[in-house]
XYZ file of C-alpha atoms in Angstrom:
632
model
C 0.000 0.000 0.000
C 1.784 3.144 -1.305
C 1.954 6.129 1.790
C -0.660 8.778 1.386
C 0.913 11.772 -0.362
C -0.599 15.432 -0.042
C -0.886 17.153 -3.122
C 0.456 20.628 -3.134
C 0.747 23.157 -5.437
C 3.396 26.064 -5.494
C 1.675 29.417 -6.865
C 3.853 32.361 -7.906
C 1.934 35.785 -6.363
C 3.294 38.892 -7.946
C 2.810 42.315 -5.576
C 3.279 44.827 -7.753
C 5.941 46.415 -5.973
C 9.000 44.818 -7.185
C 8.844 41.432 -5.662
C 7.441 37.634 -6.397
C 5.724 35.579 -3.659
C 6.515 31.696 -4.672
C 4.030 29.621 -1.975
C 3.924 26.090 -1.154
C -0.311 25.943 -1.023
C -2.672 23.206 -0.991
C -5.526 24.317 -3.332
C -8.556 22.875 -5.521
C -9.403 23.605 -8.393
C -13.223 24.452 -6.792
C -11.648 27.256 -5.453
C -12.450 30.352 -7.057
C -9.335 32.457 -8.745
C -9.747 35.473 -6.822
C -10.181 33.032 -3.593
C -7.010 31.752 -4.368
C -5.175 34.584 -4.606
C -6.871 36.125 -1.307
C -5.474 32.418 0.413
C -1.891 33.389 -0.784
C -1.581 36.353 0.750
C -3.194 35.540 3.840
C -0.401 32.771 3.625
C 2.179 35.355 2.671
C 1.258 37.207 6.103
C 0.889 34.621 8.414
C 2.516 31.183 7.121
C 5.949 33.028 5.573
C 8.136 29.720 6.142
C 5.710 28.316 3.506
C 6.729 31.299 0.720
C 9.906 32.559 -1.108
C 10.264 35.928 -1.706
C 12.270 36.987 -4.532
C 12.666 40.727 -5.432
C 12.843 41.380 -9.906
C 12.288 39.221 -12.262
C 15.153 37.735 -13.399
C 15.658 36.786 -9.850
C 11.988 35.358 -9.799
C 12.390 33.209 -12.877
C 15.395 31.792 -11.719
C 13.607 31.086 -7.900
C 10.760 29.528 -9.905
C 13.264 27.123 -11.711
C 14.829 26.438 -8.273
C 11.833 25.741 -6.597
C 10.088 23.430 -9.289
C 13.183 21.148 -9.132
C 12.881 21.384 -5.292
C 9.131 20.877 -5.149
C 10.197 17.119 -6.397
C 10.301 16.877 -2.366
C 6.809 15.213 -1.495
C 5.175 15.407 2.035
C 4.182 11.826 2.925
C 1.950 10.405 5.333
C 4.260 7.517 7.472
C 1.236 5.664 8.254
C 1.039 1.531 9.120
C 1.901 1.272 5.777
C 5.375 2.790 5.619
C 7.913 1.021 6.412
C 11.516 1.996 7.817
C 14.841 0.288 6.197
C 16.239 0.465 10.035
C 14.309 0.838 13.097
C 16.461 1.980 16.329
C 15.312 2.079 19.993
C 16.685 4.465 22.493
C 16.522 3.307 26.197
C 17.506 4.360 28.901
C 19.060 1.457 31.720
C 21.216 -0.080 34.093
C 24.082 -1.652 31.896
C 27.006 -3.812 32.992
C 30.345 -3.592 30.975
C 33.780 -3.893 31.801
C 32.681 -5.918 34.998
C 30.948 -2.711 36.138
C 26.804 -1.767 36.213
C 25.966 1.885 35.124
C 22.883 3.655 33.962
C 23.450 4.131 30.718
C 21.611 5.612 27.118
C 21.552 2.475 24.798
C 20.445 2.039 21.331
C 18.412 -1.455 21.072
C 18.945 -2.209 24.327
C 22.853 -2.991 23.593
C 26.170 -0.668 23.688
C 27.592 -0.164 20.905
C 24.153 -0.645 19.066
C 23.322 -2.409 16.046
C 25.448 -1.876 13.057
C 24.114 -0.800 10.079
C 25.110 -1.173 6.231
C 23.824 1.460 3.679
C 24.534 1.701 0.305
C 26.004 4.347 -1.672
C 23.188 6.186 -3.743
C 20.518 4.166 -2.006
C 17.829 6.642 0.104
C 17.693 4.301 3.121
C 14.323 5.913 6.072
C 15.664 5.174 9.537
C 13.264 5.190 12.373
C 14.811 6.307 15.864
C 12.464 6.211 18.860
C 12.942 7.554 21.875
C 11.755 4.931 24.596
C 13.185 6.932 27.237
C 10.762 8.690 30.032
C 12.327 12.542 30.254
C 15.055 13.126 28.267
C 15.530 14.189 24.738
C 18.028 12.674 22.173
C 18.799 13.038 18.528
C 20.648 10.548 16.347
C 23.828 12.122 14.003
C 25.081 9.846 11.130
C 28.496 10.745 12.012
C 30.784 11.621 8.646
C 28.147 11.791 6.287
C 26.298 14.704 4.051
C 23.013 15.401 4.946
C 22.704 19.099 3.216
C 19.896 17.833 1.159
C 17.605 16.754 3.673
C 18.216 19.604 6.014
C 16.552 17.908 9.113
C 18.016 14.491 9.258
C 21.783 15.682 10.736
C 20.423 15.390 13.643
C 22.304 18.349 15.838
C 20.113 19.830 18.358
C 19.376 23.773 18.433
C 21.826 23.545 15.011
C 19.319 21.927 12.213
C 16.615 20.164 13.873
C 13.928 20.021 17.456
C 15.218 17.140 19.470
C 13.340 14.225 19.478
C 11.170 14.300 22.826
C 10.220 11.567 25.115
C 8.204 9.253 23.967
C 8.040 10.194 20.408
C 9.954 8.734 16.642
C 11.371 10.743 14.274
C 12.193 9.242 10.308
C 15.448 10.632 9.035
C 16.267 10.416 5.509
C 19.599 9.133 4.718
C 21.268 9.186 1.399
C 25.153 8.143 1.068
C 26.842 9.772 -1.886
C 27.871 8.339 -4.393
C 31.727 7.519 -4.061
C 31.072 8.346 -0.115
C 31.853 4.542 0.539
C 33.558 3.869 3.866
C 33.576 3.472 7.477
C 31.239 5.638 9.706
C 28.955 5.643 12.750
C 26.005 6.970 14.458
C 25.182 8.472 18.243
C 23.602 10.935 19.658
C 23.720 14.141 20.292
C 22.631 15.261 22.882
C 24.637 15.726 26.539
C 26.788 13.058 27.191
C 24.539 10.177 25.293
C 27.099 9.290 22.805
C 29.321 7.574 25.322
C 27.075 4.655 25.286
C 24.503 5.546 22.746
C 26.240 4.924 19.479
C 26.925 1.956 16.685
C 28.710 1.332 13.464
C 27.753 2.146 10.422
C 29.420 0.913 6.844
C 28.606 2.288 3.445
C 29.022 -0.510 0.434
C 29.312 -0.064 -2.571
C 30.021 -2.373 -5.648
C 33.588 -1.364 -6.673
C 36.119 -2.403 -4.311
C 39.672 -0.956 -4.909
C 41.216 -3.445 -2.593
C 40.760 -7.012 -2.110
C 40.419 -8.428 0.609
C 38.479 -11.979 1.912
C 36.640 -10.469 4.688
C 36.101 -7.620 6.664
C 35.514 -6.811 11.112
C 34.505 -3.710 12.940
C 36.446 -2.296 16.035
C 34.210 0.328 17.605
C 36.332 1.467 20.384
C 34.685 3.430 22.830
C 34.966 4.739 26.779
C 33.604 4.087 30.014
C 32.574 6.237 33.258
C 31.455 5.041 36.322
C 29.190 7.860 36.676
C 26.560 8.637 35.338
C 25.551 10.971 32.076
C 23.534 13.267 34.248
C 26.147 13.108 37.255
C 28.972 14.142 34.508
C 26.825 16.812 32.817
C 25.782 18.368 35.810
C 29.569 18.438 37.171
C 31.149 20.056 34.221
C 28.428 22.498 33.742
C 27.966 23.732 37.734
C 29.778 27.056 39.487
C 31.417 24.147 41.959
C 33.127 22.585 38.710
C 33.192 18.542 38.953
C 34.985 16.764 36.357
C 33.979 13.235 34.785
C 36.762 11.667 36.241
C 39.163 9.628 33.704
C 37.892 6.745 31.380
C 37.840 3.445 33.520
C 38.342 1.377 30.710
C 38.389 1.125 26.924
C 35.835 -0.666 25.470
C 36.476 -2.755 21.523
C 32.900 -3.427 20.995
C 31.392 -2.811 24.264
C 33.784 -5.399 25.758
C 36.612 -4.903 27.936
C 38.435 -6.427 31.035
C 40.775 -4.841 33.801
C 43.619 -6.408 35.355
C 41.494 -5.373 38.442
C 38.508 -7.347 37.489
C 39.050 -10.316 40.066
C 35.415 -11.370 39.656
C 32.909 -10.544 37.343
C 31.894 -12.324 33.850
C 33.171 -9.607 31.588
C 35.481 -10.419 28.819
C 38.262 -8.780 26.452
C 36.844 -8.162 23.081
C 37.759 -10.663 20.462
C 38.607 -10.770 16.677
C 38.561 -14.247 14.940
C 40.470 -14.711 11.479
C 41.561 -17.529 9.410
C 44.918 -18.022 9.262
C 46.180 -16.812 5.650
C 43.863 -14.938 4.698
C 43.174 -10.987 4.120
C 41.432 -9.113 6.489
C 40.068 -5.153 6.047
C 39.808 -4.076 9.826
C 37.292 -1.097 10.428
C 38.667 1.283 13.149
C 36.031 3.105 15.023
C 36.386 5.879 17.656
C 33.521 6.607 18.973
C 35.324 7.590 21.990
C 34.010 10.023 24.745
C 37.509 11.126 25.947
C 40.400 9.305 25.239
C 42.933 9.880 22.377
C 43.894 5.831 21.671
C 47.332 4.409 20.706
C 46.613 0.928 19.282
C 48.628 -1.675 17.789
C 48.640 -5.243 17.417
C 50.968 -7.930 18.701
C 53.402 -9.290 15.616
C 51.167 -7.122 12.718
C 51.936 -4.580 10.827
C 48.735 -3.218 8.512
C 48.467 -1.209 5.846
C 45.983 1.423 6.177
C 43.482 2.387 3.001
C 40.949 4.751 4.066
C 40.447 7.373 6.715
C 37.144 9.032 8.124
C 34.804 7.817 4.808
C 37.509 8.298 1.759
C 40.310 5.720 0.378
C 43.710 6.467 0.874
C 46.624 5.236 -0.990
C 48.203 2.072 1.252
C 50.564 3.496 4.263
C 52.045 0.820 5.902
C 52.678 1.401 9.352
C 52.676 -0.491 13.325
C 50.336 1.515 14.897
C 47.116 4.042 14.793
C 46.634 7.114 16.698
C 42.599 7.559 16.704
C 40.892 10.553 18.404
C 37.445 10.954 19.384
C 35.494 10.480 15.818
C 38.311 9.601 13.629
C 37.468 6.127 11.352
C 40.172 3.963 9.729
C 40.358 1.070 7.606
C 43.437 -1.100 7.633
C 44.693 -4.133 5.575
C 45.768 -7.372 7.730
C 47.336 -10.351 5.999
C 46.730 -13.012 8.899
C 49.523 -15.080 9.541
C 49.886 -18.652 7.372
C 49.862 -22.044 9.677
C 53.600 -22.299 9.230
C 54.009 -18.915 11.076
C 51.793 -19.448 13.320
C 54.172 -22.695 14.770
C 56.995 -20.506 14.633
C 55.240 -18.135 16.624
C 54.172 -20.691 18.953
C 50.659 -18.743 19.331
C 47.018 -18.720 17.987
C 46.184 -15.353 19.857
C 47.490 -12.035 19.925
C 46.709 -8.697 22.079
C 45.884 -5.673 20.602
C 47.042 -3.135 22.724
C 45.215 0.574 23.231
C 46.897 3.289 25.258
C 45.424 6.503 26.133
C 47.245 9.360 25.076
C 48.001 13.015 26.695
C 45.743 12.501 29.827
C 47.133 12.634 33.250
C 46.413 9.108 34.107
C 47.450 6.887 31.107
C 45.273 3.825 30.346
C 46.218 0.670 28.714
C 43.619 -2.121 27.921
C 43.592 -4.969 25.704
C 41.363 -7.212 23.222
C 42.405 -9.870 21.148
C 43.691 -11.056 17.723
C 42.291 -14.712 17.535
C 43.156 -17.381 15.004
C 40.988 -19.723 14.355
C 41.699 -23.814 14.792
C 43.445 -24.060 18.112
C 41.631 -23.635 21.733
C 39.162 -21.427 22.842
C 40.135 -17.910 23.227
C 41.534 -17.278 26.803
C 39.457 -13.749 27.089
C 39.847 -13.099 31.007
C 43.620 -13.274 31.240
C 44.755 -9.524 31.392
C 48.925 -9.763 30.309
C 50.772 -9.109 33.360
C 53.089 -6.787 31.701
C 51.909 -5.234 28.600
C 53.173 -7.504 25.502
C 54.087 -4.299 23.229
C 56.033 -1.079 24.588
C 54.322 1.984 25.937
C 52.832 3.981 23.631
C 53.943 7.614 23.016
C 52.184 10.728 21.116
C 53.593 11.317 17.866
C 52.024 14.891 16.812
C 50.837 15.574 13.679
C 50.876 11.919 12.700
C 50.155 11.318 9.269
C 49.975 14.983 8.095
C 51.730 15.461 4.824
C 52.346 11.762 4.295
C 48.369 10.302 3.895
C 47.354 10.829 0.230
C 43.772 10.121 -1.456
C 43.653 6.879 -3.818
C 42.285 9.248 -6.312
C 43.612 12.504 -7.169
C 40.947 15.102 -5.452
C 40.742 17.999 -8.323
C 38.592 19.781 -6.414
C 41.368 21.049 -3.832
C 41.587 24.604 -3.407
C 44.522 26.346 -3.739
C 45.600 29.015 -1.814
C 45.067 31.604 -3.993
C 41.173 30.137 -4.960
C 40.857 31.477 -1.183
C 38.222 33.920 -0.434
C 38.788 33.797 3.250
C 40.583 33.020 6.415
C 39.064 32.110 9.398
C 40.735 32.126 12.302
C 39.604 30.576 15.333
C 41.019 30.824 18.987
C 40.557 28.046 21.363
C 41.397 28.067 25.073
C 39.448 27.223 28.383
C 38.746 29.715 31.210
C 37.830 30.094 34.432
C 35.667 32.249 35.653
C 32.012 31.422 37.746
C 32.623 27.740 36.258
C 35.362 26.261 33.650
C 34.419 26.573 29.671
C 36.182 26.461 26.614
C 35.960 29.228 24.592
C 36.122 29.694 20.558
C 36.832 33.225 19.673
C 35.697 34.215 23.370
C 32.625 32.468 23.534
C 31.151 29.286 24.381
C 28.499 27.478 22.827
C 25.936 25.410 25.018
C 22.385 23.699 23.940
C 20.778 25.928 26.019
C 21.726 28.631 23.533
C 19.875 29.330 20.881
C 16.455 28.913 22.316
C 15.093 27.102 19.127
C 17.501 25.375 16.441
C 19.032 27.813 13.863
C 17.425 26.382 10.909
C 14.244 26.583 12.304
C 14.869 30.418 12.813
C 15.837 30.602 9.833
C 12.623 28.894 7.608
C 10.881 31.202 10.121
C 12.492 34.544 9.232
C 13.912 35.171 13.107
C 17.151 34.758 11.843
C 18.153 37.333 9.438
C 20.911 35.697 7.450
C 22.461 38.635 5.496
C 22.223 41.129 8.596
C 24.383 37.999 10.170
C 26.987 37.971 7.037
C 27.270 41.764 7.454
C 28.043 41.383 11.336
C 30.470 38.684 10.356
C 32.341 40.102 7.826
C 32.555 43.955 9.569
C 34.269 42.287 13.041
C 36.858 41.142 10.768
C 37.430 37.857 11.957
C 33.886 36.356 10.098
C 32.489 35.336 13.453
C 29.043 37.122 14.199
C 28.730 37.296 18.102
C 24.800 38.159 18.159
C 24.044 34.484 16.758
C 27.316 32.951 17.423
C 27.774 31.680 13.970
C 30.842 31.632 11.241
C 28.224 32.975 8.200
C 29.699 32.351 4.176
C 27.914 32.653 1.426
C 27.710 30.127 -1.619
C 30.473 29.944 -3.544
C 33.323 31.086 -1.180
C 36.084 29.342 -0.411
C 37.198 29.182 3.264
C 40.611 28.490 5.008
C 39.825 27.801 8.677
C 42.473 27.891 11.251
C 41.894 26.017 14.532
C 44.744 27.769 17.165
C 45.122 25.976 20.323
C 45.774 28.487 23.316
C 46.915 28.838 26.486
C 44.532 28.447 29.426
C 43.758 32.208 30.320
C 44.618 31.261 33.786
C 47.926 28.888 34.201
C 48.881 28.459 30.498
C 47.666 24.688 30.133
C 47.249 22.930 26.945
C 45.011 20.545 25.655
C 44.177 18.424 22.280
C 41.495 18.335 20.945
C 39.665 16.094 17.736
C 37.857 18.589 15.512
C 34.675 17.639 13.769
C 33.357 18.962 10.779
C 29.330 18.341 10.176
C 27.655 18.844 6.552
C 30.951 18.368 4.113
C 34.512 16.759 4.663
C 37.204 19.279 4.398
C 40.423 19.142 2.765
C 42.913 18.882 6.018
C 45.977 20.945 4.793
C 48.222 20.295 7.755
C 48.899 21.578 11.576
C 52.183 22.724 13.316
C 53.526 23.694 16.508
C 52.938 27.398 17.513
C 50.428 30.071 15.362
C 49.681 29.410 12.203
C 52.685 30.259 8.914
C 51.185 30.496 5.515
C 53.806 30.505 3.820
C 55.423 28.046 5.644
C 53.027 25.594 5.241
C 52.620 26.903 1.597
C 55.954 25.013 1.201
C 54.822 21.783 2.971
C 51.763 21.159 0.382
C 53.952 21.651 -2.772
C 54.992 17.837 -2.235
C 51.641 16.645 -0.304
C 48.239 15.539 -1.631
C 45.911 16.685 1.191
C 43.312 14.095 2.172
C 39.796 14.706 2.955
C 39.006 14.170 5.863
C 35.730 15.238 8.700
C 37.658 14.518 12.084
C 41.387 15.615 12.629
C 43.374 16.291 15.385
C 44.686 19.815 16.710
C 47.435 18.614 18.833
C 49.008 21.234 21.612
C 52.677 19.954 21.218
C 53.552 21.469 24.991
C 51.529 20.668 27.982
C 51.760 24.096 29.547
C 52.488 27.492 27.800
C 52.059 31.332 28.633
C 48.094 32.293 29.059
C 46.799 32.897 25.436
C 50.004 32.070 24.026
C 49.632 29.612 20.523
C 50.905 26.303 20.811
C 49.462 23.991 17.703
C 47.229 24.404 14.761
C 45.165 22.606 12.584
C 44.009 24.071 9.166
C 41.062 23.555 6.485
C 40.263 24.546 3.325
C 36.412 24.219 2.021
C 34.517 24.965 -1.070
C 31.140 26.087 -0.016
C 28.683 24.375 -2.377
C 25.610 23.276 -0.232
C 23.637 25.683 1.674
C 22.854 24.930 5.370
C 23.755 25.198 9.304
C 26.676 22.865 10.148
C 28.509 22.120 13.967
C 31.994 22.328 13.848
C 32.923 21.087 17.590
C 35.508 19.213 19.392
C 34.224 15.520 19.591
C 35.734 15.089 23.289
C 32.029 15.001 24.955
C 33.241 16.670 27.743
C 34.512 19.656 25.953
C 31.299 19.945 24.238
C 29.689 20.283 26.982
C 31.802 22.691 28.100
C 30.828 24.982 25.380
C 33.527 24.021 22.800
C 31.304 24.062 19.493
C 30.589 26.682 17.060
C 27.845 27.192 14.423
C 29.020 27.303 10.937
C 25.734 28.936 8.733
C 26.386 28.190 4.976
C 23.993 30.009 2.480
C 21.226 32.504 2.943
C 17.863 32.478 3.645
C 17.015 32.161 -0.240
C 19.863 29.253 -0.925
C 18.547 27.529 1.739
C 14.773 27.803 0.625
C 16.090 26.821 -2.737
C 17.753 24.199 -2.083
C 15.291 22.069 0.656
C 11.675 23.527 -0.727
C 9.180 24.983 1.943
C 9.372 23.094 4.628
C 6.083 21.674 6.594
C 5.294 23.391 10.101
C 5.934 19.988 11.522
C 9.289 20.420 11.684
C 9.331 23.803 12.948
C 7.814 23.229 16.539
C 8.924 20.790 19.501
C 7.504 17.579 18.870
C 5.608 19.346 15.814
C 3.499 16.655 13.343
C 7.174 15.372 11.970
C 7.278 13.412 15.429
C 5.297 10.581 15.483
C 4.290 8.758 18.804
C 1.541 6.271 20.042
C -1.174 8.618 19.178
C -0.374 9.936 15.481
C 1.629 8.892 12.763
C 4.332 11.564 11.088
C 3.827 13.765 8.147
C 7.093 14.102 6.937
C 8.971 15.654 3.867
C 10.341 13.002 1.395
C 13.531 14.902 -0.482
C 14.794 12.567 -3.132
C 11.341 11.349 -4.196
């Protein structure tokens, strides 16, 4: 049974006084013509999110083309007939890993939830509930484009309403073509992504590797306290912080030295001996910054954060908070494995630049000998200690395939230069630019403001651009129109009170970014100018500003990370730390792509559904959604 589909039709209302009125209205043809008209306007006046306006009329013809290849968008009815490709279930319960029970967010009832497989040019409808009794929560697909569908990023008070309790929300998810690759999904809101989270793998049919068979590694943290013990420390006047990770999780599994009793095991990877394996590396990470290598196996790694690589060999992976990899392991041959006088091998993580330094384990197992021993922690660790190596793999990773859309330097319409450094003042924040960023601010999400018309997007450009350094402190936003191209600098500061540094994994939302390098101290164009004359920058959506000294002189640089971005594809994007405790700490900033009219434009008028708190996008046990189907 095919979903009920309202009709609509989009009439084009001229006022006379130099602009057109282009208005998403549902209308029969019993209507009279000068009924119709009156129905516009009244629209015009009190529905606006549901019109264009476009002044001339070259610029109206050109809206009108615009908007009838938009208006392919249908709304649709998810009734009992509709069915979801993936359903997911958020819950919130007491949950034992690592030999220890905490109340935690979980996505069907497990942590890490399920994975799921996509496939590239395939519109997949994924249903997330929220089965929880008082708390919001959102669901990001983590790495991928979602500037078509404007609502299905799922960022909080950036592009969409939370979901609330007790309601479902459908997002439409579309992989790119050539966007094959490892990802992963969690939410977004507070500190839910330290449990609530799961892989997810985009196929496609051309494979430029071979390889027999493929596992996932998601590796991720855990806290004995609780999200709303955590939130409620970092965010209070009498600052409390999380505490460090107790242990690192490879697929929700872990076990301590410590663990006397207790049924929990190490995580465990099976492969045949001889054969070629394509390990997916996952950090979905709360806090730690993870060292990892394996006991007597080098790999070869082939893609990074959604986009194949050419093969760099190497004996270890430094993964922050968000960052994916895919690896190449040729599993050892029978004869090697006598020699070796083993069928199992550790894979060591460390954690890296915290005060208290971590190392767990999992394990490497061959198949055809005895059962995996997986409660035996190594006495001493098997592999030596792990140490930071900053600014690993800048300059050196390359893309399989030469990216010709790189811009060069002087393509560059702007810099953007942003300043990061925590202070202390009534409570401890990190600051971008002198501000923090918390969910409590805006009131309602920025796209929503804008459909509505509260946000004014080109008085926000003008603020932006006249401050000089194209950050617009009324909406807290980084505002660029279509078609520039931006170099953004993240600077790593001081702490304004003792000097301290930190790292920190920066994530880009909406479209990867060409990573063009980092350094120690502030940021040297022509310096690095020379650098990319012999590299092949990579694109990447997670990479790591390291701070290359622990302490430094209040304010003083110490480590950068750059970007360079075409911007193509109107919309309202979070670029943040992924460290969940930083975020909530304020470190995220709003970067608003487009204006008002791009964004119209490029999405159609958008149903008041999605423009209130559990508005009739939601569904829940008493109503079905009406929801907006873009790439119908």
């Amino acid at each position: 049974m095919r979903p009920h589909i309202d009709p609509q039709i989009y009439w084009i209302y001229w006022n006379g006084a130099g602009s057109f009125f282009i208005c998403a209205v549902p209308l029969t043809s019993s209507i009279l013509e000068s009924a119709k008209v009156r129905l516009v306007i009244n629209i015009i006046h009190k529905e606006p999110t549901r019109c264009l306006r476009v002044r001339g009329i070259l610029s109206g013809v050109v809206a009108l083309l615009a908007f009838a290849t938009s208006s392919l968008a249908t709304l649709v009815h998810h009734d009992a007939a509709f069915r979801p490709d993936h359903i997911l279930r958020v819950t919130a319960q007491n949950y034992t890993a690592a030999c220890t029970t905490r109340y935690s967010v979980l996505v069907n009832g497990t942590s890490p939830g399920p994975e799921l497989r996509l496939k590239e040019g395939q519109v997949n409808w994924i249903r997330v509930y929220n089965d929880m009794k008082d708390e919001n929560t959102t669901i990001h697909w983590h790495g991928l484009t979602a500037f078509t569908a404007p609502f299905s990023d799922g960022t909080p008070a950036a592009s969409q309403w939370p979901i609330p309790a007790g309601h479902f929300f459908d997002y439409e998810v579309k992989p790119e073509i050539g966007s094959a690759g490892t990802y992963f999904y969690h939410s977004h809101v507070g500190f839910q992504a330290v449990s609530a989270n799961g892989a997810l793998i985009v196929d496609s049919h051309d494979r430029p590797y071979h390889y027999d068979a493929e596992r996932t590694l998601l590796l991720s943290d855990f806290f004995n306290k609780t999200d709303k013990e955590i939130v409620d420390g970092l965010t209070s006047t009498n600052f409390t912080w999380s505490g460090e990770t107790k242990a690192l999780l490879v697929n929700g599994q872990s076990r301590q030295a410590t663990n006397a009793t207790g049924s929990c095991q190490l995580g465990s990877i099976s492969v045949e001996p001889g054969l070629s394996y394509r390990l997916r590396f996952i950090g979905a990470t709360a806090l730690s910054f993870i060292s990892l290598a394996i006991e007597s196996h080098d790999v070869q790694i082939i893609e990074a954060d959604g986009h194949y690589t050419k093969p760099l060999r190497t004996t270890f992976l430094q993964i922050g908070s968000g960052q994916r990899y895919s690896v190449l392991l040729t599993a050892k041959s029978e004869e090697e494995l006598k020699k070796l006088n083993s069928r199992q091998f550790y894979i060591q993580l460390t954690t890296l630049e915290r005060p208290e330094s971590l190392t767990n384990f999992a394990v490497l197992n061959y198949s055809g000998g005895k059962k995996a021993d997986l409660r035996t922690v190594p006495s001493r660790p098997p592999l030596p200690k792990a140490k930071i190596v900053e600014g690993w793999l800048d300059y050196e990773l390359e893309p399989l395939q030469e990216n010709k859309g790189f811009p060069t330097l002087e393509e560059v319409t702007r810099r953007i230069i942003i300043d990061v450094h925590q202070n202390v003042s009534d409570h401890t924040i990190w600051l971008q630019n002198g501000y923090d960023r918390v969910q409590s601010f805006p009131k309602s999400p920025y796209l929503v403001d804008i459909y509505t018309g509260k946000l004014d997007t080109e008085e926000t450009y003008e603020r932006a651009i006249s401050r000089g350094n194209g950050f617009d402190n009324i909406t807290r936003t980084f505002p660029a129109n279509v078609g520039e191209v931006l170099e953004i600098v993240w600077q790593n500061q001081g702490t304004f009170t003792n000097g301290g540094l930190d790292v920190h994994p920066f994530h880009a939302h909406g479209r990867h970014v060409f990573d063009i390098g980092g350094g120690d101290g502030k940021y040297n164009e022509t310096a690095n100018e020379e650098k990319l004359k012999s590299a092949h920058p990579v694109l990447r959506d997670t990479s790591v500003l390291y701070r290359y000294h622990q302490k430094t002189k209040p304010l003083e640089p110490s480590g950068w990370r750059a970007w360079r971005i075409r911007v193509t594809d109107a919309g309202v994007w979070m670029y943040h730390c992924h460290i969940l405790q930083h975020m909530v700490m304020g470190m995220q900033t709003v970067f608003m792509y487009g204006d008002r009219k791009d964004i119209l434009a490029q999405s159609s008028p958008v149903d008041a559904g999605y423009l209130t708190y559990g508005g009739s996008a939601y569904g829940n046990t008493t109503h079905s959604p009406v929801v907006r189907h873009y790439f119908d």
